[in-house]
Amino acid sequence: MEQLLTIDSIETYNKFFGFETRHPLVAVVDMNTLSEAQFPPELTYDYRVYALFLKQTYCGDITYGRQPYDYQEGTVTSFAPGQVVHVRFAQDYKPNARGLLFHPDLIRGTSLGRGIGQYSFFDYSSREALHLSDDEKKIFADCLEKIELELERPIDQHSKQLICRNIELLLDYCMRFYDRQFITRHEANHDVLTRFEQELNKYFHGNRAELEGLPSVKYFAERCFLSPNYFGDLVKKETGRSPQEFIQSKIIDLAKDELAGTDKSVTEIAYRLGFQYPQHFNRYFKRGVGMTPMEYRRAEAGA
């Protein structure tokens, strides 16, 4: 029977699996110390904390939303508060993973707390897990050991700062490893860019834009079966431009074609491209081109 584990505190997680709680807001856990009997056949995790796990073996089917995890041996999976993950454990599963969990209260008021948003991989979907090389695994493990050593000491006035700095170091390494993964998956990334371009063209073909309005990055990310954050980072790293910049460029190009090649009014063109108000289109076009739609039409007519 499926169980729900709401991880609203470090103590809740540790108590469920039988780990000792050394610090109320952070824990380094070693799943190798657990037995198969401590895992129910299915378990749903409702995360209210941040978590990263280096999984050294296949554990079963993991799904985030409706999508399966893209993971294998030596994979880092990461979760942020508000994410729900379902796991169906393999029959012969033998726990082999190490992880870090930390409560948002730990980093509040720290440089890590102020910069936690830059670690966009926390919002990647489960299909975009991080695959580590052997050397990268060693670095990951070394960072966990530094945090664990600090947790073994009595808490003092330096504890919070040192723990947060070591967590920040680990997250910075994960950012580096993801950058490497984007490069090594260049061929797959190219397929995503091709799909993005196809979907972008398809959106403005016919009357979808007029019916549904301007498209969002989330819309195209979903059609590429990626989370918006991962999709945005992939496109940016591959092209140097954000998905939003691609969308804006497409809209401007289509608007120029309509203004120079048809007799449609500016209002008709605005609605055709998905703008709710013509004034919005005028500002959008001027910001991108440096002149209003009518100024552009006159300039093209006199060329």
PDB file of C-alpha atoms in Angstrom:
ATOM      1  CA  MET A   1       0.000   0.000   0.000  1.00  0.00           C
ATOM      2  CA  GLU A   2       1.339   3.417  -0.958  1.00  0.00           C
ATOM      3  CA  GLN A   3       2.573   5.649   1.878  1.00  0.00           C
ATOM      4  CA  LEU A   4       2.876   9.430   1.978  1.00  0.00           C
ATOM      5  CA  LEU A   5       5.876  10.989   3.701  1.00  0.00           C
ATOM      6  CA  THR A   6       5.516  14.732   4.215  1.00  0.00           C
ATOM      7  CA  ILE A   7       9.020  16.007   4.904  1.00  0.00           C
ATOM      8  CA  ASP A   8       8.289  19.220   6.754  1.00  0.00           C
ATOM      9  CA  SER A   9      11.328  18.931   9.018  1.00  0.00           C
ATOM     10  CA  ILE A  10      14.652  17.126   9.232  1.00  0.00           C
ATOM     11  CA  GLU A  11      13.378  15.296  12.302  1.00  0.00           C
ATOM     12  CA  THR A  12      10.406  13.903  10.339  1.00  0.00           C
ATOM     13  CA  TYR A  13      12.676  12.438   7.671  1.00  0.00           C
ATOM     14  CA  ASN A  14      15.190  11.030  10.149  1.00  0.00           C
ATOM     15  CA  LYS A  15      12.500   9.501  12.318  1.00  0.00           C
ATOM     16  CA  PHE A  16      10.861   7.755   9.353  1.00  0.00           C
ATOM     17  CA  PHE A  17      14.108   6.068   8.287  1.00  0.00           C
ATOM     18  CA  GLY A  18      15.698   5.734  11.707  1.00  0.00           C
ATOM     19  CA  PHE A  19      18.531   8.236  11.298  1.00  0.00           C
ATOM     20  CA  GLU A  20      19.990  10.194  14.208  1.00  0.00           C
ATOM     21  CA  THR A  21      19.186  13.920  14.166  1.00  0.00           C
ATOM     22  CA  ARG A  22      22.381  15.874  14.779  1.00  0.00           C
ATOM     23  CA  HIS A  23      21.054  19.238  13.677  1.00  0.00           C
ATOM     24  CA  PRO A  24      17.402  20.358  13.521  1.00  0.00           C
ATOM     25  CA  LEU A  25      17.765  22.048  10.128  1.00  0.00           C
ATOM     26  CA  VAL A  26      20.225  19.944   8.113  1.00  0.00           C
ATOM     27  CA  ALA A  27      21.197  16.304   7.664  1.00  0.00           C
ATOM     28  CA  VAL A  28      23.638  14.198   5.679  1.00  0.00           C
ATOM     29  CA  VAL A  29      22.133  10.723   5.254  1.00  0.00           C
ATOM     30  CA  ASP A  30      23.582   7.401   4.104  1.00  0.00           C
ATOM     31  CA  MET A  31      20.986   5.010   2.714  1.00  0.00           C
ATOM     32  CA  ASN A  32      23.539   2.178   2.711  1.00  0.00           C
ATOM     33  CA  THR A  33      22.906   1.780   6.440  1.00  0.00           C
ATOM     34  CA  LEU A  34      19.254   0.925   5.850  1.00  0.00           C
ATOM     35  CA  SER A  35      17.730  -2.434   5.034  1.00  0.00           C
ATOM     36  CA  GLU A  36      15.267  -3.187   2.240  1.00  0.00           C
ATOM     37  CA  ALA A  37      12.618  -3.800   4.905  1.00  0.00           C
ATOM     38  CA  GLN A  38      12.638  -0.098   5.810  1.00  0.00           C
ATOM     39  CA  PHE A  39      11.239   0.812   2.384  1.00  0.00           C
ATOM     40  CA  PRO A  40       7.554   0.187   1.608  1.00  0.00           C
ATOM     41  CA  PRO A  41       6.754  -1.060  -1.931  1.00  0.00           C
ATOM     42  CA  GLU A  42       5.653   2.458  -2.895  1.00  0.00           C
ATOM     43  CA  LEU A  43       6.337   5.788  -1.268  1.00  0.00           C
ATOM     44  CA  THR A  44       5.326   9.360  -2.122  1.00  0.00           C
ATOM     45  CA  TYR A  45       7.602  12.123  -0.838  1.00  0.00           C
ATOM     46  CA  ASP A  46       6.087  15.554  -0.247  1.00  0.00           C
ATOM     47  CA  TYR A  47       9.145  17.766   0.097  1.00  0.00           C
ATOM     48  CA  ARG A  48       9.015  20.866   2.292  1.00  0.00           C
ATOM     49  CA  VAL A  49      12.833  21.001   2.443  1.00  0.00           C
ATOM     50  CA  TYR A  50      15.680  21.089  -0.070  1.00  0.00           C
ATOM     51  CA  ALA A  51      17.292  17.730  -0.873  1.00  0.00           C
ATOM     52  CA  LEU A  52      20.010  16.270  -3.092  1.00  0.00           C
ATOM     53  CA  PHE A  53      20.821  12.574  -3.398  1.00  0.00           C
ATOM     54  CA  LEU A  54      23.652  10.805  -5.187  1.00  0.00           C
ATOM     55  CA  LYS A  55      22.103   7.486  -6.173  1.00  0.00           C
ATOM     56  CA  GLN A  56      24.699   4.789  -6.852  1.00  0.00           C
ATOM     57  CA  THR A  57      22.242   2.105  -7.913  1.00  0.00           C
ATOM     58  CA  TYR A  58      18.854   1.747  -9.590  1.00  0.00           C
ATOM     59  CA  CYS A  59      16.146   1.759  -6.929  1.00  0.00           C
ATOM     60  CA  GLY A  60      12.948   1.429  -8.937  1.00  0.00           C
ATOM     61  CA  ASP A  61      10.547   3.666 -10.842  1.00  0.00           C
ATOM     62  CA  ILE A  62      10.632   7.319  -9.817  1.00  0.00           C
ATOM     63  CA  THR A  63       8.076   9.747 -11.180  1.00  0.00           C
ATOM     64  CA  TYR A  64       7.749  13.494 -10.744  1.00  0.00           C
ATOM     65  CA  GLY A  65       4.293  14.584 -11.849  1.00  0.00           C
ATOM     66  CA  ARG A  66       3.600  12.238 -14.772  1.00  0.00           C
ATOM     67  CA  GLN A  67       7.164  12.047 -16.039  1.00  0.00           C
ATOM     68  CA  PRO A  68       9.671   9.276 -15.209  1.00  0.00           C
ATOM     69  CA  TYR A  69      13.067  10.103 -13.828  1.00  0.00           C
ATOM     70  CA  ASP A  70      15.927  10.133 -16.303  1.00  0.00           C
ATOM     71  CA  TYR A  71      18.425   8.481 -13.997  1.00  0.00           C
ATOM     72  CA  GLN A  72      20.897   5.652 -13.723  1.00  0.00           C
ATOM     73  CA  GLU A  73      23.851   4.735 -11.505  1.00  0.00           C
ATOM     74  CA  GLY A  74      25.755   7.798 -10.363  1.00  0.00           C
ATOM     75  CA  THR A  75      22.851  10.221 -10.714  1.00  0.00           C
ATOM     76  CA  VAL A  76      22.134  13.282  -8.587  1.00  0.00           C
ATOM     77  CA  THR A  77      18.458  13.999  -8.036  1.00  0.00           C
ATOM     78  CA  SER A  78      17.446  17.299  -6.451  1.00  0.00           C
ATOM     79  CA  PHE A  79      14.213  18.517  -4.896  1.00  0.00           C
ATOM     80  CA  ALA A  80      12.911  21.820  -3.587  1.00  0.00           C
ATOM     81  CA  PRO A  81      10.096  22.681  -1.168  1.00  0.00           C
ATOM     82  CA  GLY A  82       6.722  22.093  -2.810  1.00  0.00           C
ATOM     83  CA  GLN A  83       7.758  19.164  -5.002  1.00  0.00           C
ATOM     84  CA  VAL A  84       6.050  15.765  -4.763  1.00  0.00           C
ATOM     85  CA  VAL A  85       7.830  12.614  -5.947  1.00  0.00           C
ATOM     86  CA  HIS A  86       6.501   9.062  -6.206  1.00  0.00           C
ATOM     87  CA  VAL A  87       8.765   6.000  -5.952  1.00  0.00           C
ATOM     88  CA  ARG A  88       7.921   2.374  -6.687  1.00  0.00           C
ATOM     89  CA  PHE A  89      10.865   0.395  -5.307  1.00  0.00           C
ATOM     90  CA  ALA A  90      12.343  -2.546  -7.194  1.00  0.00           C
ATOM     91  CA  GLN A  91      11.836  -5.950  -5.551  1.00  0.00           C
ATOM     92  CA  ASP A  92      15.552  -6.573  -5.104  1.00  0.00           C
ATOM     93  CA  TYR A  93      16.344  -2.966  -4.152  1.00  0.00           C
ATOM     94  CA  LYS A  94      19.406  -2.549  -1.936  1.00  0.00           C
ATOM     95  CA  PRO A  95      19.764   1.050  -0.710  1.00  0.00           C
ATOM     96  CA  ASN A  96      22.917   2.713  -2.028  1.00  0.00           C
ATOM     97  CA  ALA A  97      22.727   6.482  -1.930  1.00  0.00           C
ATOM     98  CA  ARG A  98      23.978   9.436   0.078  1.00  0.00           C
ATOM     99  CA  GLY A  99      22.124  12.667   0.421  1.00  0.00           C
ATOM    100  CA  LEU A 100      21.801  16.109   1.915  1.00  0.00           C
ATOM    101  CA  LEU A 101      18.610  17.657   3.252  1.00  0.00           C
ATOM    102  CA  PHE A 102      18.325  21.209   4.568  1.00  0.00           C
ATOM    103  CA  HIS A 103      15.378  23.274   5.747  1.00  0.00           C
ATOM    104  CA  PRO A 104      14.735  26.724   4.213  1.00  0.00           C
ATOM    105  CA  ASP A 105      15.092  28.199   7.714  1.00  0.00           C
ATOM    106  CA  LEU A 106      18.759  27.160   7.747  1.00  0.00           C
ATOM    107  CA  ILE A 107      19.697  29.481   4.891  1.00  0.00           C
ATOM    108  CA  ARG A 108      17.403  32.383   5.750  1.00  0.00           C
ATOM    109  CA  GLY A 109      19.413  35.588   6.038  1.00  0.00           C
ATOM    110  CA  THR A 110      22.577  34.025   4.561  1.00  0.00           C
ATOM    111  CA  SER A 111      24.303  34.544   1.195  1.00  0.00           C
ATOM    112  CA  LEU A 112      23.046  31.083   0.229  1.00  0.00           C
ATOM    113  CA  GLY A 113      19.499  32.090   1.105  1.00  0.00           C
ATOM    114  CA  ARG A 114      19.775  35.213  -1.008  1.00  0.00           C
ATOM    115  CA  GLY A 115      21.257  33.306  -3.926  1.00  0.00           C
ATOM    116  CA  ILE A 116      19.308  30.026  -3.766  1.00  0.00           C
ATOM    117  CA  GLY A 117      17.306  31.068  -6.835  1.00  0.00           C
ATOM    118  CA  GLN A 118      20.392  30.855  -9.066  1.00  0.00           C
ATOM    119  CA  TYR A 119      20.498  27.082  -8.570  1.00  0.00           C
ATOM    120  CA  SER A 120      17.842  26.540 -11.194  1.00  0.00           C
ATOM    121  CA  PHE A 121      18.364  22.756 -11.208  1.00  0.00           C
ATOM    122  CA  PHE A 122      16.146  22.526  -8.106  1.00  0.00           C
ATOM    123  CA  ASP A 123      13.271  23.381 -10.440  1.00  0.00           C
ATOM    124  CA  TYR A 124      14.299  21.039 -13.224  1.00  0.00           C
ATOM    125  CA  SER A 125      11.864  18.207 -13.699  1.00  0.00           C
ATOM    126  CA  SER A 126      12.780  14.652 -12.827  1.00  0.00           C
ATOM    127  CA  ARG A 127      13.645  13.836 -16.449  1.00  0.00           C
ATOM    128  CA  GLU A 128      16.626  16.167 -16.197  1.00  0.00           C
ATOM    129  CA  ALA A 129      18.672  14.555 -13.450  1.00  0.00           C
ATOM    130  CA  LEU A 130      22.430  15.125 -13.217  1.00  0.00           C
ATOM    131  CA  HIS A 131      24.714  12.259 -14.297  1.00  0.00           C
ATOM    132  CA  LEU A 132      28.174  12.337 -12.692  1.00  0.00           C
ATOM    133  CA  SER A 133      31.528  11.011 -13.827  1.00  0.00           C
ATOM    134  CA  ASP A 134      33.661   9.081 -11.321  1.00  0.00           C
ATOM    135  CA  ASP A 135      35.723  12.195 -10.539  1.00  0.00           C
ATOM    136  CA  GLU A 136      32.575  14.258 -10.059  1.00  0.00           C
ATOM    137  CA  LYS A 137      31.186  11.638  -7.676  1.00  0.00           C
ATOM    138  CA  LYS A 138      34.306  12.014  -5.537  1.00  0.00           C
ATOM    139  CA  ILE A 139      33.880  15.781  -5.379  1.00  0.00           C
ATOM    140  CA  PHE A 140      30.215  15.405  -4.455  1.00  0.00           C
ATOM    141  CA  ALA A 141      31.074  12.901  -1.715  1.00  0.00           C
ATOM    142  CA  ASP A 142      33.877  15.136  -0.415  1.00  0.00           C
ATOM    143  CA  CYS A 143      31.465  18.070  -0.049  1.00  0.00           C
ATOM    144  CA  LEU A 144      29.022  15.864   1.884  1.00  0.00           C
ATOM    145  CA  GLU A 145      31.831  14.718   4.171  1.00  0.00           C
ATOM    146  CA  LYS A 146      32.792  18.323   4.974  1.00  0.00           C
ATOM    147  CA  ILE A 147      29.197  19.087   5.941  1.00  0.00           C
ATOM    148  CA  GLU A 148      28.956  15.871   7.951  1.00  0.00           C
ATOM    149  CA  LEU A 149      32.170  16.667   9.858  1.00  0.00           C
ATOM    150  CA  GLU A 150      30.696  20.012  10.841  1.00  0.00           C
ATOM    151  CA  LEU A 151      27.480  18.329  11.992  1.00  0.00           C
ATOM    152  CA  GLU A 152      29.486  16.020  14.265  1.00  0.00           C
ATOM    153  CA  ARG A 153      30.837  19.017  16.158  1.00  0.00           C
ATOM    154  CA  PRO A 154      28.850  20.713  18.923  1.00  0.00           C
ATOM    155  CA  ILE A 155      26.806  23.627  17.507  1.00  0.00           C
ATOM    156  CA  ASP A 156      28.520  26.967  18.113  1.00  0.00           C
ATOM    157  CA  GLN A 157      28.428  30.519  16.712  1.00  0.00           C
ATOM    158  CA  HIS A 158      30.295  29.437  13.574  1.00  0.00           C
ATOM    159  CA  SER A 159      28.241  26.352  12.756  1.00  0.00           C
ATOM    160  CA  LYS A 160      25.523  27.925  10.604  1.00  0.00           C
ATOM    161  CA  GLN A 161      27.944  29.946   8.487  1.00  0.00           C
ATOM    162  CA  LEU A 162      30.297  27.031   7.863  1.00  0.00           C
ATOM    163  CA  ILE A 163      27.496  24.585   7.077  1.00  0.00           C
ATOM    164  CA  CYS A 164      25.852  27.020   4.656  1.00  0.00           C
ATOM    165  CA  ARG A 165      29.159  27.761   2.943  1.00  0.00           C
ATOM    166  CA  ASN A 166      29.807  24.072   2.404  1.00  0.00           C
ATOM    167  CA  ILE A 167      26.277  23.551   1.058  1.00  0.00           C
ATOM    168  CA  GLU A 168      26.861  26.498  -1.256  1.00  0.00           C
ATOM    169  CA  LEU A 169      30.121  24.890  -2.432  1.00  0.00           C
ATOM    170  CA  LEU A 170      28.287  21.658  -3.219  1.00  0.00           C
ATOM    171  CA  LEU A 171      25.590  23.498  -5.162  1.00  0.00           C
ATOM    172  CA  ASP A 172      28.224  25.456  -7.095  1.00  0.00           C
ATOM    173  CA  TYR A 173      29.859  22.185  -8.112  1.00  0.00           C
ATOM    174  CA  CYS A 174      26.464  20.869  -9.244  1.00  0.00           C
ATOM    175  CA  MET A 175      26.087  23.956 -11.428  1.00  0.00           C
ATOM    176  CA  ARG A 176      29.475  23.202 -12.982  1.00  0.00           C
ATOM    177  CA  PHE A 177      28.541  19.560 -13.531  1.00  0.00           C
ATOM    178  CA  TYR A 178      25.264  20.558 -15.197  1.00  0.00           C
ATOM    179  CA  ASP A 179      27.193  22.902 -17.508  1.00  0.00           C
ATOM    180  CA  ARG A 180      29.368  19.943 -18.503  1.00  0.00           C
ATOM    181  CA  GLN A 181      26.259  17.812 -19.052  1.00  0.00           C
ATOM    182  CA  PHE A 182      24.732  20.416 -21.352  1.00  0.00           C
ATOM    183  CA  ILE A 183      27.906  20.249 -23.467  1.00  0.00           C
ATOM    184  CA  THR A 184      28.158  16.449 -23.573  1.00  0.00           C
ATOM    185  CA  ARG A 185      24.487  16.190 -24.554  1.00  0.00           C
ATOM    186  CA  HIS A 186      24.891  18.571 -27.461  1.00  0.00           C
ATOM    187  CA  GLU A 187      23.175  16.285 -30.002  1.00  0.00           C
ATOM    188  CA  ALA A 188      20.115  15.807 -27.789  1.00  0.00           C
ATOM    189  CA  ASN A 189      20.084  19.535 -27.080  1.00  0.00           C
ATOM    190  CA  HIS A 190      20.093  20.266 -30.814  1.00  0.00           C
ATOM    191  CA  ASP A 191      16.963  18.124 -31.152  1.00  0.00           C
ATOM    192  CA  VAL A 192      15.300  20.283 -28.485  1.00  0.00           C
ATOM    193  CA  LEU A 193      16.207  23.458 -30.359  1.00  0.00           C
ATOM    194  CA  THR A 194      14.778  22.014 -33.570  1.00  0.00           C
ATOM    195  CA  ARG A 195      11.560  21.074 -31.772  1.00  0.00           C
ATOM    196  CA  PHE A 196      11.371  24.565 -30.240  1.00  0.00           C
ATOM    197  CA  GLU A 197      11.684  26.187 -33.661  1.00  0.00           C
ATOM    198  CA  GLN A 198       9.031  23.883 -35.125  1.00  0.00           C
ATOM    199  CA  GLU A 199       6.607  24.562 -32.280  1.00  0.00           C
ATOM    200  CA  LEU A 200       7.262  28.295 -32.508  1.00  0.00           C
ATOM    201  CA  ASN A 201       6.413  28.307 -36.215  1.00  0.00           C
ATOM    202  CA  LYS A 202       3.368  26.124 -35.617  1.00  0.00           C
ATOM    203  CA  TYR A 203       2.023  28.437 -32.908  1.00  0.00           C
ATOM    204  CA  PHE A 204       1.800  31.417 -35.262  1.00  0.00           C
ATOM    205  CA  HIS A 205       0.509  29.369 -38.202  1.00  0.00           C
ATOM    206  CA  GLY A 206      -3.252  29.666 -38.354  1.00  0.00           C
ATOM    207  CA  ASN A 207      -5.177  31.503 -35.638  1.00  0.00           C
ATOM    208  CA  ARG A 208      -3.824  29.970 -32.394  1.00  0.00           C
ATOM    209  CA  ALA A 209      -2.054  33.194 -31.334  1.00  0.00           C
ATOM    210  CA  GLU A 210      -5.230  35.195 -31.979  1.00  0.00           C
ATOM    211  CA  LEU A 211      -7.286  32.764 -29.884  1.00  0.00           C
ATOM    212  CA  GLU A 212      -4.835  32.024 -27.063  1.00  0.00           C
ATOM    213  CA  GLY A 213      -2.659  35.138 -26.886  1.00  0.00           C
ATOM    214  CA  LEU A 214       1.116  35.469 -26.746  1.00  0.00           C
ATOM    215  CA  PRO A 215       2.905  32.169 -26.061  1.00  0.00           C
ATOM    216  CA  SER A 216       4.945  31.621 -22.904  1.00  0.00           C
ATOM    217  CA  VAL A 217       8.286  29.889 -22.396  1.00  0.00           C
ATOM    218  CA  LYS A 218       6.404  27.322 -20.298  1.00  0.00           C
ATOM    219  CA  TYR A 219       4.215  26.468 -23.306  1.00  0.00           C
ATOM    220  CA  PHE A 220       7.227  25.524 -25.460  1.00  0.00           C
ATOM    221  CA  ALA A 221       9.057  23.805 -22.599  1.00  0.00           C
ATOM    222  CA  GLU A 222       6.095  21.476 -22.104  1.00  0.00           C
ATOM    223  CA  ARG A 223       6.065  20.593 -25.789  1.00  0.00           C
ATOM    224  CA  CYS A 224       9.744  19.723 -25.557  1.00  0.00           C
ATOM    225  CA  PHE A 225       8.936  17.620 -22.450  1.00  0.00           C
ATOM    226  CA  LEU A 226      11.193  19.742 -20.233  1.00  0.00           C
ATOM    227  CA  SER A 227      10.730  21.982 -17.230  1.00  0.00           C
ATOM    228  CA  PRO A 228      10.805  25.743 -17.993  1.00  0.00           C
ATOM    229  CA  ASN A 229      14.043  26.224 -16.027  1.00  0.00           C
ATOM    230  CA  TYR A 230      15.924  23.396 -17.726  1.00  0.00           C
ATOM    231  CA  PHE A 231      14.550  24.394 -21.122  1.00  0.00           C
ATOM    232  CA  GLY A 232      15.601  28.004 -20.583  1.00  0.00           C
ATOM    233  CA  ASP A 233      19.097  27.064 -19.422  1.00  0.00           C
ATOM    234  CA  LEU A 234      19.556  24.616 -22.307  1.00  0.00           C
ATOM    235  CA  VAL A 235      18.527  27.144 -24.969  1.00  0.00           C
ATOM    236  CA  LYS A 236      20.670  29.869 -23.390  1.00  0.00           C
ATOM    237  CA  LYS A 237      23.773  27.663 -23.163  1.00  0.00           C
ATOM    238  CA  GLU A 238      23.360  26.356 -26.710  1.00  0.00           C
ATOM    239  CA  THR A 239      22.584  29.647 -28.439  1.00  0.00           C
ATOM    240  CA  GLY A 240      23.477  32.515 -26.107  1.00  0.00           C
ATOM    241  CA  ARG A 241      19.864  33.694 -26.291  1.00  0.00           C
ATOM    242  CA  SER A 242      16.970  33.016 -23.940  1.00  0.00           C
ATOM    243  CA  PRO A 243      13.744  31.359 -25.152  1.00  0.00           C
ATOM    244  CA  GLN A 244      11.949  34.649 -24.487  1.00  0.00           C
ATOM    245  CA  GLU A 245      14.357  36.409 -26.830  1.00  0.00           C
ATOM    246  CA  PHE A 246      13.615  33.793 -29.514  1.00  0.00           C
ATOM    247  CA  ILE A 247       9.873  34.334 -29.076  1.00  0.00           C
ATOM    248  CA  GLN A 248      10.249  38.121 -29.232  1.00  0.00           C
ATOM    249  CA  SER A 249      12.418  37.891 -32.345  1.00  0.00           C
ATOM    250  CA  LYS A 250       9.835  35.667 -34.042  1.00  0.00           C
ATOM    251  CA  ILE A 251       7.000  38.065 -33.215  1.00  0.00           C
ATOM    252  CA  ILE A 252       8.980  41.070 -34.498  1.00  0.00           C
ATOM    253  CA  ASP A 253       9.867  39.271 -37.748  1.00  0.00           C
ATOM    254  CA  LEU A 254       6.240  38.278 -38.344  1.00  0.00           C
ATOM    255  CA  ALA A 255       5.085  41.811 -37.578  1.00  0.00           C
ATOM    256  CA  LYS A 256       7.592  43.258 -40.053  1.00  0.00           C
ATOM    257  CA  ASP A 257       6.380  40.855 -42.762  1.00  0.00           C
ATOM    258  CA  GLU A 258       2.753  41.856 -42.144  1.00  0.00           C
ATOM    259  CA  LEU A 259       3.520  45.580 -42.055  1.00  0.00           C
ATOM    260  CA  ALA A 260       5.657  45.549 -45.202  1.00  0.00           C
ATOM    261  CA  GLY A 261       3.799  42.917 -47.227  1.00  0.00           C
ATOM    262  CA  THR A 262       0.097  43.443 -46.490  1.00  0.00           C
ATOM    263  CA  ASP A 263      -2.479  46.210 -46.151  1.00  0.00           C
ATOM    264  CA  LYS A 264      -3.693  44.973 -42.767  1.00  0.00           C
ATOM    265  CA  SER A 265      -4.140  47.636 -40.109  1.00  0.00           C
ATOM    266  CA  VAL A 266      -1.833  47.761 -37.108  1.00  0.00           C
ATOM    267  CA  THR A 267      -4.776  46.684 -34.955  1.00  0.00           C
ATOM    268  CA  GLU A 268      -5.445  43.615 -37.128  1.00  0.00           C
ATOM    269  CA  ILE A 269      -1.770  42.655 -37.011  1.00  0.00           C
ATOM    270  CA  ALA A 270      -1.660  43.103 -33.234  1.00  0.00           C
ATOM    271  CA  TYR A 271      -4.620  40.761 -32.691  1.00  0.00           C
ATOM    272  CA  ARG A 272      -3.264  38.300 -35.262  1.00  0.00           C
ATOM    273  CA  LEU A 273      -0.004  37.984 -33.291  1.00  0.00           C
ATOM    274  CA  GLY A 274      -1.735  37.450 -29.951  1.00  0.00           C
ATOM    275  CA  PHE A 275      -1.716  40.924 -28.415  1.00  0.00           C
ATOM    276  CA  GLN A 276      -4.772  41.771 -26.376  1.00  0.00           C
ATOM    277  CA  TYR A 277      -4.360  45.508 -26.924  1.00  0.00           C
ATOM    278  CA  PRO A 278      -2.883  47.308 -29.977  1.00  0.00           C
ATOM    279  CA  GLN A 279      -1.120  49.782 -27.651  1.00  0.00           C
ATOM    280  CA  HIS A 280       0.801  46.886 -26.155  1.00  0.00           C
ATOM    281  CA  PHE A 281       1.885  45.795 -29.624  1.00  0.00           C
ATOM    282  CA  ASN A 282       3.001  49.338 -30.475  1.00  0.00           C
ATOM    283  CA  ARG A 283       5.209  49.535 -27.379  1.00  0.00           C
ATOM    284  CA  TYR A 284       6.528  45.998 -27.945  1.00  0.00           C
ATOM    285  CA  PHE A 285       7.437  46.723 -31.565  1.00  0.00           C
ATOM    286  CA  LYS A 286       9.073  50.078 -30.827  1.00  0.00           C
ATOM    287  CA  ARG A 287      11.125  48.561 -28.018  1.00  0.00           C
ATOM    288  CA  GLY A 288      12.416  45.881 -30.396  1.00  0.00           C
ATOM    289  CA  VAL A 289      12.817  47.886 -33.609  1.00  0.00           C
ATOM    290  CA  GLY A 290      13.310  51.450 -32.503  1.00  0.00           C
ATOM    291  CA  MET A 291      10.272  52.828 -34.330  1.00  0.00           C
ATOM    292  CA  THR A 292       6.496  52.397 -34.190  1.00  0.00           C
ATOM    293  CA  PRO A 293       4.713  49.965 -36.533  1.00  0.00           C
ATOM    294  CA  MET A 294       3.411  52.839 -38.669  1.00  0.00           C
ATOM    295  CA  GLU A 295       6.853  54.460 -38.843  1.00  0.00           C
ATOM    296  CA  TYR A 296       8.287  51.120 -39.958  1.00  0.00           C
ATOM    297  CA  ARG A 297       5.580  50.697 -42.635  1.00  0.00           C
ATOM    298  CA  ARG A 298       6.216  54.176 -44.003  1.00  0.00           C
ATOM    299  CA  ALA A 299       9.965  53.576 -44.027  1.00  0.00           C
ATOM    300  CA  GLU A 300       9.541  50.303 -45.922  1.00  0.00           C
ATOM    301  CA  ALA A 301       7.129  51.891 -48.392  1.00  0.00           C
ATOM    302  CA  GLY A 302       9.640  54.644 -49.165  1.00  0.00           C
ATOM    303  CA  ALA A 303      12.588  52.281 -49.498  1.00  0.00           C
TER     304      ALA A 303
END
